[in-house]
Amino acid sequence: MTDVNTKDRYSDQELEEFKALIEDKIEKAQHQLQQYVDAYKNGSSNDTEDTSPTFKSFDEGSSTLSKEANSQLAIRQEKFIRDLKNALIRIENKTYGICRVTGKLINKERLKLVPHATLSIEAKNKQ
């Protein structure tokens, strides 16, 4: 196995492996985003619309909090998808896996766990 410190970029084969991993993560993330959006829009009728006004007023606060939470989750998920798509662009440019601070290759195991990472652990720890 080649030492990360002696290479200046990942091989085309390694980049293809990362690309497959990222595309799979994007697909799963988009599915999750759709679930958040559906929950935010409250597509299901599992609410208090058909109950008495007393129960409805108690539940409205909880419904609003739930919608806000789902909205925040959807925003985070959109950012995650955008970061993954940016990682695909870096793969195409053959700059994927290069730390934007140190210029060294990011550890392969880190990229498998956080495929949109742009910082090595060394650079991340200095922040």
mmCIF file with all atom_site columns, C-alpha atoms in Angstrom, residues 7-117:
data_model
loop_
_atom_site.group_PDB
_atom_site.id
_atom_site.type_symbol
_atom_site.label_atom_id
_atom_site.label_alt_id
_atom_site.label_comp_id
_atom_site.label_asym_id
_atom_site.label_entity_id
_atom_site.label_seq_id
_atom_site.pdbx_PDB_ins_code
_atom_site.Cartn_x
_atom_site.Cartn_y
_atom_site.Cartn_z
_atom_site.occupancy
_atom_site.B_iso_or_equiv
_atom_site.pdbx_formal_charge
_atom_site.auth_seq_id
_atom_site.auth_comp_id
_atom_site.auth_asym_id
_atom_site.auth_atom_id
_atom_site.pdbx_PDB_model_num
ATOM 1   C CA . LYS A 1 7   ? 1.164   10.573 -3.191  1.00 0.00 ? 7   LYS A CA 1
ATOM 2   C CA . ASP A 1 8   ? -0.112  13.922 -4.400  1.00 0.00 ? 8   ASP A CA 1
ATOM 3   C CA . ARG A 1 9   ? -3.584  12.629 -5.388  1.00 0.00 ? 9   ARG A CA 1
ATOM 4   C CA . TYR A 1 10  ? -5.712  9.510  -5.372  1.00 0.00 ? 10  TYR A CA 1
ATOM 5   C CA . SER A 1 11  ? -5.562  7.199  -8.396  1.00 0.00 ? 11  SER A CA 1
ATOM 6   C CA . ASP A 1 12  ? -8.353  7.192  -10.981 1.00 0.00 ? 12  ASP A CA 1
ATOM 7   C CA . GLN A 1 13  ? -9.457  3.794  -9.650  1.00 0.00 ? 13  GLN A CA 1
ATOM 8   C CA . GLU A 1 14  ? -9.613  5.125  -6.085  1.00 0.00 ? 14  GLU A CA 1
ATOM 9   C CA . LEU A 1 15  ? -11.524 8.182  -7.297  1.00 0.00 ? 15  LEU A CA 1
ATOM 10  C CA . GLU A 1 16  ? -14.053 5.879  -8.999  1.00 0.00 ? 16  GLU A CA 1
ATOM 11  C CA . GLU A 1 17  ? -14.525 4.016  -5.718  1.00 0.00 ? 17  GLU A CA 1
ATOM 12  C CA . PHE A 1 18  ? -15.153 7.293  -3.892  1.00 0.00 ? 18  PHE A CA 1
ATOM 13  C CA . LYS A 1 19  ? -17.502 8.408  -6.669  1.00 0.00 ? 19  LYS A CA 1
ATOM 14  C CA . ALA A 1 20  ? -19.635 5.262  -6.269  1.00 0.00 ? 20  ALA A CA 1
ATOM 15  C CA . LEU A 1 21  ? -19.700 5.741  -2.489  1.00 0.00 ? 21  LEU A CA 1
ATOM 16  C CA . ILE A 1 22  ? -20.732 9.396  -2.820  1.00 0.00 ? 22  ILE A CA 1
ATOM 17  C CA . GLU A 1 23  ? -23.409 8.717  -5.444  1.00 0.00 ? 23  GLU A CA 1
ATOM 18  C CA . ASP A 1 24  ? -24.914 6.094  -3.133  1.00 0.00 ? 24  ASP A CA 1
ATOM 19  C CA . LYS A 1 25  ? -24.881 8.575  -0.236  1.00 0.00 ? 25  LYS A CA 1
ATOM 20  C CA . ILE A 1 26  ? -26.526 11.251 -2.410  1.00 0.00 ? 26  ILE A CA 1
ATOM 21  C CA . GLU A 1 27  ? -29.318 8.854  -3.371  1.00 0.00 ? 27  GLU A CA 1
ATOM 22  C CA . LYS A 1 28  ? -29.971 7.944  0.276   1.00 0.00 ? 28  LYS A CA 1
ATOM 23  C CA . ALA A 1 29  ? -29.730 11.578 1.376   1.00 0.00 ? 29  ALA A CA 1
ATOM 24  C CA . GLN A 1 30  ? -32.233 12.705 -1.261  1.00 0.00 ? 30  GLN A CA 1
ATOM 25  C CA . HIS A 1 31  ? -34.665 10.025 -0.115  1.00 0.00 ? 31  HIS A CA 1
ATOM 26  C CA . GLN A 1 32  ? -34.252 11.207 3.493   1.00 0.00 ? 32  GLN A CA 1
ATOM 27  C CA . LEU A 1 33  ? -34.705 14.836 2.409   1.00 0.00 ? 33  LEU A CA 1
ATOM 28  C CA . GLN A 1 34  ? -37.998 13.922 0.742   1.00 0.00 ? 34  GLN A CA 1
ATOM 29  C CA . GLN A 1 35  ? -39.174 12.366 3.991   1.00 0.00 ? 35  GLN A CA 1
ATOM 30  C CA . TYR A 1 36  ? -38.307 15.561 5.890   1.00 0.00 ? 36  TYR A CA 1
ATOM 31  C CA . VAL A 1 37  ? -40.087 17.699 3.313   1.00 0.00 ? 37  VAL A CA 1
ATOM 32  C CA . ASP A 1 38  ? -43.169 15.461 3.405   1.00 0.00 ? 38  ASP A CA 1
ATOM 33  C CA . ALA A 1 39  ? -43.193 15.641 7.202   1.00 0.00 ? 39  ALA A CA 1
ATOM 34  C CA . TYR A 1 40  ? -42.713 19.413 7.099   1.00 0.00 ? 40  TYR A CA 1
ATOM 35  C CA . LYS A 1 41  ? -45.601 19.840 4.703   1.00 0.00 ? 41  LYS A CA 1
ATOM 36  C CA . ASN A 1 42  ? -47.554 17.495 6.963   1.00 0.00 ? 42  ASN A CA 1
ATOM 37  C CA . GLY A 1 43  ? -48.817 15.351 4.130   1.00 0.00 ? 43  GLY A CA 1
ATOM 38  C CA . SER A 1 44  ? -50.316 12.802 6.515   1.00 0.00 ? 44  SER A CA 1
ATOM 39  C CA . SER A 1 45  ? -53.570 13.491 8.281   1.00 0.00 ? 45  SER A CA 1
ATOM 40  C CA . ASN A 1 46  ? -52.370 12.179 11.638  1.00 0.00 ? 46  ASN A CA 1
ATOM 41  C CA . ASP A 1 47  ? -53.156 15.404 13.433  1.00 0.00 ? 47  ASP A CA 1
ATOM 42  C CA . THR A 1 48  ? -55.973 16.920 15.483  1.00 0.00 ? 48  THR A CA 1
ATOM 43  C CA . GLU A 1 49  ? -58.053 18.298 12.620  1.00 0.00 ? 49  GLU A CA 1
ATOM 44  C CA . ASP A 1 50  ? -60.956 15.984 13.451  1.00 0.00 ? 50  ASP A CA 1
ATOM 45  C CA . THR A 1 51  ? -60.863 16.366 17.251  1.00 0.00 ? 51  THR A CA 1
ATOM 46  C CA . SER A 1 52  ? -62.445 18.872 19.546  1.00 0.00 ? 52  SER A CA 1
ATOM 47  C CA . PRO A 1 53  ? -61.088 22.460 19.586  1.00 0.00 ? 53  PRO A CA 1
ATOM 48  C CA . THR A 1 54  ? -59.697 22.005 23.114  1.00 0.00 ? 54  THR A CA 1
ATOM 49  C CA . PHE A 1 55  ? -57.355 19.197 22.095  1.00 0.00 ? 55  PHE A CA 1
ATOM 50  C CA . LYS A 1 56  ? -56.498 20.976 18.880  1.00 0.00 ? 56  LYS A CA 1
ATOM 51  C CA . SER A 1 57  ? -55.188 24.073 20.663  1.00 0.00 ? 57  SER A CA 1
ATOM 52  C CA . PHE A 1 58  ? -52.943 21.963 22.921  1.00 0.00 ? 58  PHE A CA 1
ATOM 53  C CA . ASP A 1 59  ? -51.494 20.124 19.963  1.00 0.00 ? 59  ASP A CA 1
ATOM 54  C CA . GLU A 1 60  ? -50.868 23.126 17.683  1.00 0.00 ? 60  GLU A CA 1
ATOM 55  C CA . GLY A 1 61  ? -47.741 24.147 19.603  1.00 0.00 ? 61  GLY A CA 1
ATOM 56  C CA . SER A 1 62  ? -46.279 20.681 19.309  1.00 0.00 ? 62  SER A CA 1
ATOM 57  C CA . SER A 1 63  ? -47.170 20.554 15.615  1.00 0.00 ? 63  SER A CA 1
ATOM 58  C CA . THR A 1 64  ? -45.403 23.870 15.010  1.00 0.00 ? 64  THR A CA 1
ATOM 59  C CA . LEU A 1 65  ? -42.265 22.676 16.823  1.00 0.00 ? 65  LEU A CA 1
ATOM 60  C CA . SER A 1 66  ? -42.319 19.463 14.822  1.00 0.00 ? 66  SER A CA 1
ATOM 61  C CA . LYS A 1 67  ? -42.605 21.400 11.549  1.00 0.00 ? 67  LYS A CA 1
ATOM 62  C CA . GLU A 1 68  ? -39.737 23.680 12.573  1.00 0.00 ? 68  GLU A CA 1
ATOM 63  C CA . ALA A 1 69  ? -37.577 20.685 13.499  1.00 0.00 ? 69  ALA A CA 1
ATOM 64  C CA . ASN A 1 70  ? -38.325 18.976 10.174  1.00 0.00 ? 70  ASN A CA 1
ATOM 65  C CA . SER A 1 71  ? -37.594 22.214 8.348   1.00 0.00 ? 71  SER A CA 1
ATOM 66  C CA . GLN A 1 72  ? -34.193 22.458 10.062  1.00 0.00 ? 72  GLN A CA 1
ATOM 67  C CA . LEU A 1 73  ? -33.464 18.808 9.254   1.00 0.00 ? 73  LEU A CA 1
ATOM 68  C CA . ALA A 1 74  ? -34.388 19.438 5.616   1.00 0.00 ? 74  ALA A CA 1
ATOM 69  C CA . ILE A 1 75  ? -32.050 22.461 5.451   1.00 0.00 ? 75  ILE A CA 1
ATOM 70  C CA . ARG A 1 76  ? -29.171 20.409 6.923   1.00 0.00 ? 76  ARG A CA 1
ATOM 71  C CA . GLN A 1 77  ? -29.897 17.574 4.511   1.00 0.00 ? 77  GLN A CA 1
ATOM 72  C CA . GLU A 1 78  ? -29.869 19.970 1.535   1.00 0.00 ? 78  GLU A CA 1
ATOM 73  C CA . LYS A 1 79  ? -26.458 21.262 2.655   1.00 0.00 ? 79  LYS A CA 1
ATOM 74  C CA . PHE A 1 80  ? -25.180 17.680 3.019   1.00 0.00 ? 80  PHE A CA 1
ATOM 75  C CA . ILE A 1 81  ? -26.351 16.849 -0.522  1.00 0.00 ? 81  ILE A CA 1
ATOM 76  C CA . ARG A 1 82  ? -24.720 20.028 -1.862  1.00 0.00 ? 82  ARG A CA 1
ATOM 77  C CA . ASP A 1 83  ? -21.441 19.132 -0.111  1.00 0.00 ? 83  ASP A CA 1
ATOM 78  C CA . LEU A 1 84  ? -21.565 15.617 -1.599  1.00 0.00 ? 84  LEU A CA 1
ATOM 79  C CA . LYS A 1 85  ? -22.207 17.026 -5.090  1.00 0.00 ? 85  LYS A CA 1
ATOM 80  C CA . ASN A 1 86  ? -19.244 19.386 -4.628  1.00 0.00 ? 86  ASN A CA 1
ATOM 81  C CA . ALA A 1 87  ? -17.156 16.327 -3.744  1.00 0.00 ? 87  ALA A CA 1
ATOM 82  C CA . LEU A 1 88  ? -18.181 14.769 -7.088  1.00 0.00 ? 88  LEU A CA 1
ATOM 83  C CA . ILE A 1 89  ? -16.919 17.913 -8.845  1.00 0.00 ? 89  ILE A CA 1
ATOM 84  C CA . ARG A 1 90  ? -13.594 17.551 -7.013  1.00 0.00 ? 90  ARG A CA 1
ATOM 85  C CA . ILE A 1 91  ? -13.435 13.938 -8.204  1.00 0.00 ? 91  ILE A CA 1
ATOM 86  C CA . GLU A 1 92  ? -13.946 15.093 -11.802 1.00 0.00 ? 92  GLU A CA 1
ATOM 87  C CA . ASN A 1 93  ? -11.219 17.720 -11.301 1.00 0.00 ? 93  ASN A CA 1
ATOM 88  C CA . LYS A 1 94  ? -8.976  15.065 -9.694  1.00 0.00 ? 94  LYS A CA 1
ATOM 89  C CA . THR A 1 95  ? -8.580  17.266 -6.616  1.00 0.00 ? 95  THR A CA 1
ATOM 90  C CA . TYR A 1 96  ? -10.737 15.070 -4.385  1.00 0.00 ? 96  TYR A CA 1
ATOM 91  C CA . GLY A 1 97  ? -9.198  14.056 -1.089  1.00 0.00 ? 97  GLY A CA 1
ATOM 92  C CA . ILE A 1 98  ? -6.627  16.844 -0.984  1.00 0.00 ? 98  ILE A CA 1
ATOM 93  C CA . CYS A 1 99  ? -6.767  18.926 2.197   1.00 0.00 ? 99  CYS A CA 1
ATOM 94  C CA . ARG A 1 100 ? -7.544  22.544 1.351   1.00 0.00 ? 100 ARG A CA 1
ATOM 95  C CA . VAL A 1 101 ? -5.279  23.756 4.176   1.00 0.00 ? 101 VAL A CA 1
ATOM 96  C CA . THR A 1 102 ? -2.253  21.455 4.173   1.00 0.00 ? 102 THR A CA 1
ATOM 97  C CA . GLY A 1 103 ? -2.369  20.296 0.534   1.00 0.00 ? 103 GLY A CA 1
ATOM 98  C CA . LYS A 1 104 ? -1.762  16.731 1.738   1.00 0.00 ? 104 LYS A CA 1
ATOM 99  C CA . LEU A 1 105 ? -3.998  13.766 1.004   1.00 0.00 ? 105 LEU A CA 1
ATOM 100 C CA . ILE A 1 106 ? -6.809  13.234 3.472   1.00 0.00 ? 106 ILE A CA 1
ATOM 101 C CA . ASN A 1 107 ? -6.705  9.770  5.031   1.00 0.00 ? 107 ASN A CA 1
ATOM 102 C CA . LYS A 1 108 ? -8.729  7.274  3.006   1.00 0.00 ? 108 LYS A CA 1
ATOM 103 C CA . GLU A 1 109 ? -10.563 5.977  6.094   1.00 0.00 ? 109 GLU A CA 1
ATOM 104 C CA . ARG A 1 110 ? -11.664 9.531  6.941   1.00 0.00 ? 110 ARG A CA 1
ATOM 105 C CA . LEU A 1 111 ? -12.999 9.996  3.420   1.00 0.00 ? 111 LEU A CA 1
ATOM 106 C CA . LYS A 1 112 ? -14.954 6.760  3.649   1.00 0.00 ? 112 LYS A CA 1
ATOM 107 C CA . LEU A 1 113 ? -16.630 8.030  6.818   1.00 0.00 ? 113 LEU A CA 1
ATOM 108 C CA . VAL A 1 114 ? -16.949 11.672 5.727   1.00 0.00 ? 114 VAL A CA 1
ATOM 109 C CA . PRO A 1 115 ? -16.760 11.584 1.902   1.00 0.00 ? 115 PRO A CA 1
ATOM 110 C CA . HIS A 1 116 ? -17.351 15.329 1.577   1.00 0.00 ? 116 HIS A CA 1
ATOM 111 C CA . ALA A 1 117 ? -14.421 16.223 3.865   1.00 0.00 ? 117 ALA A CA 1
#
